[in-house]
Amino acid sequence: MTSLTIPVVDIHNENFSELWPSLLLALKTSTFIAVDTELSGLGERKNLLNQCVEERYKSICHAARTRSILSLGIACFKKLPEKGDNAYLSQIFNLTLLCMENYTIEPQSVQFLVQHGFDFNKQYSAGIPYQKGNDKDNEHHVKGIRTLFLELLRARKPLILHNGLIDLAFLYQCFYAQLPDNLGSFIADLSEMFPAGIYDTKYVSEFEIRFTASYLEYAYKKCKRENSKLIDLSRKHLSIEFCRYPASMSTFVDYRLCSLPDPDKSNSEEQHICDRFSAYGWCPNGLNCTQSHNIDLIIDEDEKIYEQKKKQHKGKRQKSVEPSNQSIKEEGSEKVLFTCMEPPCKQPRGPSSLAGTSIAHGCINEASQNELADRADCRMEEDKKESRSLTIILESAVKSKDPSGDEKTVSTTSPTEGTDLAGRVKREDSKSAEGGTHRVGFDAFMTGYIMGYASMLKKGGSSDTSPGNWLPDCHNKIYLSGKNVPLQIMKSVFSKSSRAHAQKVKLLSGSSW
């Protein structure tokens, strides 16, 4: 059984300066960088799925300007050519942040984060402080999270995200500058900020390697499972190594044990799988759902269905046909075979199903607004796992009022998690992990792992390992929920960069852009 023990370096305000050199070295020496964010909310879901992409961008801007990034995950992958064409050294960082401006938080988002181990006490006592929007005074000279983001830009490495449009907007607003008002300028800015390209592993999962589902944990575990098969067959496979941290850093490093499921154990008893979680990676009942959210069982079921369909289509091809219809039947069989070899699409079940709608390929027809709203929650929760807007304005601490009108401070603690390896290794097989291993540093690692596997898979026998030639069909293409075409990160002749970005570039003109 293939397993990985993954170290995640926990960074907060008390050790940020100490670990700063390690962060910079990891960024500068990496081959590509995967990033993920934990947000305080997203706002109204209907607006985030507006069929007009320009209007959708305006809604995302509003969310980014009124909400904040609570934690940032960075996973750096450095190619190890001496170990093989597909070997990488991965360094993973989990940064706890604290926005020093008023921002909106959605209480049900807080509930979700607490259920999955986010420690708000730690955030408010030891979060790395930052301010959003444009630079204040000489902020770019101060060693902080905004400076770290500039170092990420200076590294000029490919940026890897999963369902990354919202992440990009929040990263820009929180760590770079005030978001431009129009989408064209935002795209123009991004094209200059990341000259090595941006890759979206949700787009990769759906349109390149064509998995049955494309939410983050499903795609990661599917890649890990397929990679294990390649290892067993002694074929080219993805190989990941990690740093060995000294004992002096033991208080900074969390370990997570990731292993493939035991086939005997997974088949020992039949478990009912939650259809909604299986399709979207999110369930409104959360940990209270009576059905299984186990990703390994979901993948098992999908693979069984896929094999059954292959056998059914193979049987159809073997049936005898009349000579007069031979060419027509052969042509039809070719089409059937092609359809069979594509992964099955997960359709929503029950009365809310839309005829002719392909969920896996992101196509939504013109249905009722109520139905779209229900689908919107599933699509947005799929990767961000936020909830509907019930907002509280936060200042330096989370505050609320009791029925008597007295103001009180709300402190939130994280639940106890299962541990191993001297209390440092967190396992994926606990009930809380069943619904998603939700730690943003680990999410960034999963994102990078998907990219590494997909590039290895699509590269085939090619000897060209330069980042620009990984997945040319996915280069600078960002997944758009509810659309069957991506957002292209390419500067248009009709758009120009924003003024804030131009000033930022001028400020940094002394460094290599």
PDB file of C-alpha atoms in Angstrom, residues 313-482:
ATOM      1  CA  HIS A 313     -20.725  -1.179 -25.002  1.00  0.00           C
ATOM      2  CA  LYS A 314     -18.296  -3.977 -25.780  1.00  0.00           C
ATOM      3  CA  GLY A 315     -21.244  -6.398 -25.882  1.00  0.00           C
ATOM      4  CA  LYS A 316     -23.084  -4.138 -28.315  1.00  0.00           C
ATOM      5  CA  ARG A 317     -20.085  -4.075 -30.648  1.00  0.00           C
ATOM      6  CA  GLN A 318     -19.956  -7.873 -30.763  1.00  0.00           C
ATOM      7  CA  LYS A 319     -23.584  -8.283 -31.928  1.00  0.00           C
ATOM      8  CA  SER A 320     -24.075  -9.397 -35.520  1.00  0.00           C
ATOM      9  CA  VAL A 321     -25.373  -6.823 -37.999  1.00  0.00           C
ATOM     10  CA  GLU A 322     -26.990  -7.020 -41.430  1.00  0.00           C
ATOM     11  CA  PRO A 323     -24.536  -6.485 -44.330  1.00  0.00           C
ATOM     12  CA  SER A 324     -26.605  -3.630 -45.776  1.00  0.00           C
ATOM     13  CA  ASN A 325     -26.266  -1.715 -42.532  1.00  0.00           C
ATOM     14  CA  GLN A 326     -22.641  -2.684 -41.842  1.00  0.00           C
ATOM     15  CA  SER A 327     -21.088   0.719 -42.492  1.00  0.00           C
ATOM     16  CA  ILE A 328     -23.750   2.521 -40.515  1.00  0.00           C
ATOM     17  CA  LYS A 329     -23.426   0.155 -37.578  1.00  0.00           C
ATOM     18  CA  GLU A 330     -19.649   0.358 -37.602  1.00  0.00           C
ATOM     19  CA  GLU A 331     -19.800   4.109 -37.596  1.00  0.00           C
ATOM     20  CA  GLY A 332     -22.264   4.010 -34.731  1.00  0.00           C
ATOM     21  CA  SER A 333     -20.092   1.558 -32.824  1.00  0.00           C
ATOM     22  CA  GLU A 334     -17.092   3.826 -33.220  1.00  0.00           C
ATOM     23  CA  LYS A 335     -19.115   6.629 -31.688  1.00  0.00           C
ATOM     24  CA  VAL A 336     -20.329   4.389 -28.868  1.00  0.00           C
ATOM     25  CA  LEU A 337     -16.758   3.292 -28.107  1.00  0.00           C
ATOM     26  CA  PHE A 338     -15.562   6.890 -27.976  1.00  0.00           C
ATOM     27  CA  THR A 339     -18.376   7.799 -25.605  1.00  0.00           C
ATOM     28  CA  CYS A 340     -17.595   4.797 -23.459  1.00  0.00           C
ATOM     29  CA  MET A 341     -13.947   5.741 -23.095  1.00  0.00           C
ATOM     30  CA  GLU A 342     -14.879   9.152 -21.682  1.00  0.00           C
ATOM     31  CA  PRO A 343     -15.616   9.237 -17.959  1.00  0.00           C
ATOM     32  CA  PRO A 344     -19.277   9.220 -16.924  1.00  0.00           C
ATOM     33  CA  CYS A 345     -20.854  12.517 -15.937  1.00  0.00           C
ATOM     34  CA  LYS A 346     -22.431  12.823 -12.506  1.00  0.00           C
ATOM     35  CA  GLN A 347     -26.000  14.018 -12.911  1.00  0.00           C
ATOM     36  CA  PRO A 348     -27.934  15.487  -9.985  1.00  0.00           C
ATOM     37  CA  ARG A 349     -30.702  13.113  -8.993  1.00  0.00           C
ATOM     38  CA  GLY A 350     -34.319  13.805  -8.150  1.00  0.00           C
ATOM     39  CA  PRO A 351     -36.738  16.459  -9.431  1.00  0.00           C
ATOM     40  CA  SER A 352     -34.029  19.120  -9.648  1.00  0.00           C
ATOM     41  CA  SER A 353     -32.246  17.291 -12.472  1.00  0.00           C
ATOM     42  CA  LEU A 354     -31.985  19.203 -15.711  1.00  0.00           C
ATOM     43  CA  ALA A 355     -32.410  17.186 -18.868  1.00  0.00           C
ATOM     44  CA  GLY A 356     -29.449  17.487 -21.160  1.00  0.00           C
ATOM     45  CA  THR A 357     -27.244  19.180 -18.577  1.00  0.00           C
ATOM     46  CA  SER A 358     -23.656  17.946 -18.301  1.00  0.00           C
ATOM     47  CA  ILE A 359     -22.472  18.608 -14.761  1.00  0.00           C
ATOM     48  CA  ALA A 360     -18.982  17.230 -15.317  1.00  0.00           C
ATOM     49  CA  HIS A 361     -18.398  19.526 -18.276  1.00  0.00           C
ATOM     50  CA  GLY A 362     -19.827  22.612 -16.579  1.00  0.00           C
ATOM     51  CA  CYS A 363     -22.761  23.217 -18.940  1.00  0.00           C
ATOM     52  CA  ILE A 364     -25.970  24.738 -17.570  1.00  0.00           C
ATOM     53  CA  ASN A 365     -28.974  25.324 -19.797  1.00  0.00           C
ATOM     54  CA  GLU A 366     -31.572  28.040 -19.299  1.00  0.00           C
ATOM     55  CA  ALA A 367     -33.456  26.668 -16.288  1.00  0.00           C
ATOM     56  CA  SER A 368     -35.493  28.432 -13.658  1.00  0.00           C
ATOM     57  CA  GLN A 369     -33.685  30.866 -11.368  1.00  0.00           C
ATOM     58  CA  ASN A 370     -34.636  28.871  -8.281  1.00  0.00           C
ATOM     59  CA  GLU A 371     -33.051  25.761  -9.729  1.00  0.00           C
ATOM     60  CA  LEU A 372     -29.963  27.710 -10.690  1.00  0.00           C
ATOM     61  CA  ALA A 373     -29.703  29.058  -7.165  1.00  0.00           C
ATOM     62  CA  ASP A 374     -29.831  25.548  -5.703  1.00  0.00           C
ATOM     63  CA  ARG A 375     -27.177  24.420  -8.154  1.00  0.00           C
ATOM     64  CA  ALA A 376     -25.137  27.529  -7.375  1.00  0.00           C
ATOM     65  CA  ASP A 377     -24.754  26.544  -3.738  1.00  0.00           C
ATOM     66  CA  CYS A 378     -23.448  23.130  -4.748  1.00  0.00           C
ATOM     67  CA  ARG A 379     -20.984  24.518  -7.280  1.00  0.00           C
ATOM     68  CA  MET A 380     -19.559  27.212  -5.063  1.00  0.00           C
ATOM     69  CA  GLU A 381     -19.469  25.023  -1.956  1.00  0.00           C
ATOM     70  CA  GLU A 382     -17.709  22.360  -3.991  1.00  0.00           C
ATOM     71  CA  ASP A 383     -14.281  23.896  -3.556  1.00  0.00           C
ATOM     72  CA  LYS A 384     -14.678  26.852  -1.223  1.00  0.00           C
ATOM     73  CA  LYS A 385     -17.127  25.185   1.221  1.00  0.00           C
ATOM     74  CA  GLU A 386     -18.622  28.462   2.323  1.00  0.00           C
ATOM     75  CA  SER A 387     -22.264  29.159   3.234  1.00  0.00           C
ATOM     76  CA  ARG A 388     -25.042  31.680   2.573  1.00  0.00           C
ATOM     77  CA  SER A 389     -24.570  35.247   3.744  1.00  0.00           C
ATOM     78  CA  LEU A 390     -25.277  36.025   7.368  1.00  0.00           C
ATOM     79  CA  THR A 391     -22.712  38.701   8.038  1.00  0.00           C
ATOM     80  CA  ILE A 392     -20.952  40.183  11.023  1.00  0.00           C
ATOM     81  CA  ILE A 393     -18.515  43.057  10.762  1.00  0.00           C
ATOM     82  CA  LEU A 394     -15.237  42.143  12.436  1.00  0.00           C
ATOM     83  CA  GLU A 395     -12.776  44.587  13.870  1.00  0.00           C
ATOM     84  CA  SER A 396      -9.863  43.373  15.992  1.00  0.00           C
ATOM     85  CA  ALA A 397     -11.868  40.429  17.391  1.00  0.00           C
ATOM     86  CA  VAL A 398     -15.050  38.521  16.555  1.00  0.00           C
ATOM     87  CA  LYS A 399     -17.854  40.239  18.439  1.00  0.00           C
ATOM     88  CA  SER A 400     -21.582  39.684  18.858  1.00  0.00           C
ATOM     89  CA  LYS A 401     -24.379  40.839  21.113  1.00  0.00           C
ATOM     90  CA  ASP A 402     -26.355  38.686  23.505  1.00  0.00           C
ATOM     91  CA  PRO A 403     -30.131  39.201  24.004  1.00  0.00           C
ATOM     92  CA  SER A 404     -29.482  41.700  26.779  1.00  0.00           C
ATOM     93  CA  GLY A 405     -27.620  43.927  24.355  1.00  0.00           C
ATOM     94  CA  ASP A 406     -24.253  43.519  26.042  1.00  0.00           C
ATOM     95  CA  GLU A 407     -21.328  43.052  23.703  1.00  0.00           C
ATOM     96  CA  LYS A 408     -19.275  39.913  24.181  1.00  0.00           C
ATOM     97  CA  THR A 409     -16.208  38.400  22.595  1.00  0.00           C
ATOM     98  CA  VAL A 410     -16.714  35.082  20.871  1.00  0.00           C
ATOM     99  CA  SER A 411     -13.773  32.708  21.180  1.00  0.00           C
ATOM    100  CA  THR A 412     -13.682  29.556  19.105  1.00  0.00           C
ATOM    101  CA  THR A 413     -11.504  26.509  19.662  1.00  0.00           C
ATOM    102  CA  SER A 414     -10.674  23.714  17.276  1.00  0.00           C
ATOM    103  CA  PRO A 415     -11.888  20.176  17.890  1.00  0.00           C
ATOM    104  CA  THR A 416      -9.531  17.412  18.913  1.00  0.00           C
ATOM    105  CA  GLU A 417      -8.079  15.641  15.900  1.00  0.00           C
ATOM    106  CA  GLY A 418      -6.813  12.083  15.594  1.00  0.00           C
ATOM    107  CA  THR A 419      -3.041  11.891  15.852  1.00  0.00           C
ATOM    108  CA  ASP A 420      -0.291   9.381  15.296  1.00  0.00           C
ATOM    109  CA  LEU A 421       3.511   9.243  15.054  1.00  0.00           C
ATOM    110  CA  ALA A 422       4.153  10.721  18.480  1.00  0.00           C
ATOM    111  CA  GLY A 423       1.061  12.878  18.195  1.00  0.00           C
ATOM    112  CA  ARG A 424       2.142  14.659  15.025  1.00  0.00           C
ATOM    113  CA  VAL A 425       0.568  12.698  12.159  1.00  0.00           C
ATOM    114  CA  LYS A 426      -3.054  13.385  11.268  1.00  0.00           C
ATOM    115  CA  ARG A 427      -4.802  10.571   9.456  1.00  0.00           C
ATOM    116  CA  GLU A 428      -7.260  10.843   6.593  1.00  0.00           C
ATOM    117  CA  ASP A 429      -9.489   8.025   7.823  1.00  0.00           C
ATOM    118  CA  SER A 430     -11.120   9.878  10.717  1.00  0.00           C
ATOM    119  CA  LYS A 431     -14.763  10.948  10.453  1.00  0.00           C
ATOM    120  CA  SER A 432     -13.819  14.613  10.140  1.00  0.00           C
ATOM    121  CA  ALA A 433     -11.350  13.822   7.407  1.00  0.00           C
ATOM    122  CA  GLU A 434     -13.952  11.758   5.588  1.00  0.00           C
ATOM    123  CA  GLY A 435     -15.690  14.936   4.523  1.00  0.00           C
ATOM    124  CA  GLY A 436     -12.486  16.666   3.464  1.00  0.00           C
ATOM    125  CA  THR A 437      -8.958  17.030   4.807  1.00  0.00           C
ATOM    126  CA  HIS A 438      -9.393  20.732   5.296  1.00  0.00           C
ATOM    127  CA  ARG A 439      -6.106  22.445   6.015  1.00  0.00           C
ATOM    128  CA  VAL A 440      -5.168  25.037   3.464  1.00  0.00           C
ATOM    129  CA  GLY A 441      -1.480  24.050   3.260  1.00  0.00           C
ATOM    130  CA  PHE A 442      -2.469  20.477   2.549  1.00  0.00           C
ATOM    131  CA  ASP A 443      -5.033  21.715   0.004  1.00  0.00           C
ATOM    132  CA  ALA A 444      -2.218  23.533  -1.787  1.00  0.00           C
ATOM    133  CA  PHE A 445      -0.198  20.310  -1.811  1.00  0.00           C
ATOM    134  CA  MET A 446      -3.124  18.371  -3.285  1.00  0.00           C
ATOM    135  CA  THR A 447      -3.423  21.041  -5.984  1.00  0.00           C
ATOM    136  CA  GLY A 448       0.270  20.752  -6.852  1.00  0.00           C
ATOM    137  CA  TYR A 449       0.136  16.949  -6.816  1.00  0.00           C
ATOM    138  CA  ILE A 450      -2.699  16.968  -9.379  1.00  0.00           C
ATOM    139  CA  MET A 451      -0.648  19.265 -11.588  1.00  0.00           C
ATOM    140  CA  GLY A 452       2.436  17.081 -11.298  1.00  0.00           C
ATOM    141  CA  TYR A 453       0.499  13.938 -12.156  1.00  0.00           C
ATOM    142  CA  ALA A 454      -1.363  15.541 -15.074  1.00  0.00           C
ATOM    143  CA  SER A 455       1.831  16.938 -16.571  1.00  0.00           C
ATOM    144  CA  MET A 456       3.521  13.545 -16.270  1.00  0.00           C
ATOM    145  CA  LEU A 457       0.521  11.839 -17.831  1.00  0.00           C
ATOM    146  CA  LYS A 458       0.198  14.232 -20.751  1.00  0.00           C
ATOM    147  CA  LYS A 459       3.919  14.579 -21.347  1.00  0.00           C
ATOM    148  CA  GLY A 460       4.177  10.907 -22.353  1.00  0.00           C
ATOM    149  CA  GLY A 461       7.518  10.222 -23.958  1.00  0.00           C
ATOM    150  CA  SER A 462       8.383  13.873 -24.526  1.00  0.00           C
ATOM    151  CA  SER A 463      11.778  14.955 -23.210  1.00  0.00           C
ATOM    152  CA  ASP A 464      10.770  18.629 -22.993  1.00  0.00           C
ATOM    153  CA  THR A 465      10.225  19.340 -19.290  1.00  0.00           C
ATOM    154  CA  SER A 466      10.058  23.149 -19.416  1.00  0.00           C
ATOM    155  CA  PRO A 467       7.007  24.522 -17.552  1.00  0.00           C
ATOM    156  CA  GLY A 468       5.616  26.305 -20.605  1.00  0.00           C
ATOM    157  CA  ASN A 469       5.290  22.996 -22.417  1.00  0.00           C
ATOM    158  CA  TRP A 470       3.564  21.032 -19.638  1.00  0.00           C
ATOM    159  CA  LEU A 471      -0.056  21.352 -20.671  1.00  0.00           C
ATOM    160  CA  PRO A 472      -0.297  23.906 -23.477  1.00  0.00           C
ATOM    161  CA  ASP A 473      -4.052  23.324 -23.749  1.00  0.00           C
ATOM    162  CA  CYS A 474      -4.434  24.391 -20.095  1.00  0.00           C
ATOM    163  CA  HIS A 475      -1.969  27.278 -20.054  1.00  0.00           C
ATOM    164  CA  ASN A 476      -3.601  30.456 -18.668  1.00  0.00           C
ATOM    165  CA  LYS A 477      -7.083  28.902 -18.629  1.00  0.00           C
ATOM    166  CA  ILE A 478      -9.171  29.399 -15.486  1.00  0.00           C
ATOM    167  CA  TYR A 479     -12.193  27.239 -14.786  1.00  0.00           C
ATOM    168  CA  LEU A 480     -15.561  29.022 -14.806  1.00  0.00           C
ATOM    169  CA  SER A 481     -18.390  27.351 -12.894  1.00  0.00           C
ATOM    170  CA  GLY A 482     -21.443  26.898 -15.095  1.00  0.00           C
TER     171      GLY A 482
END
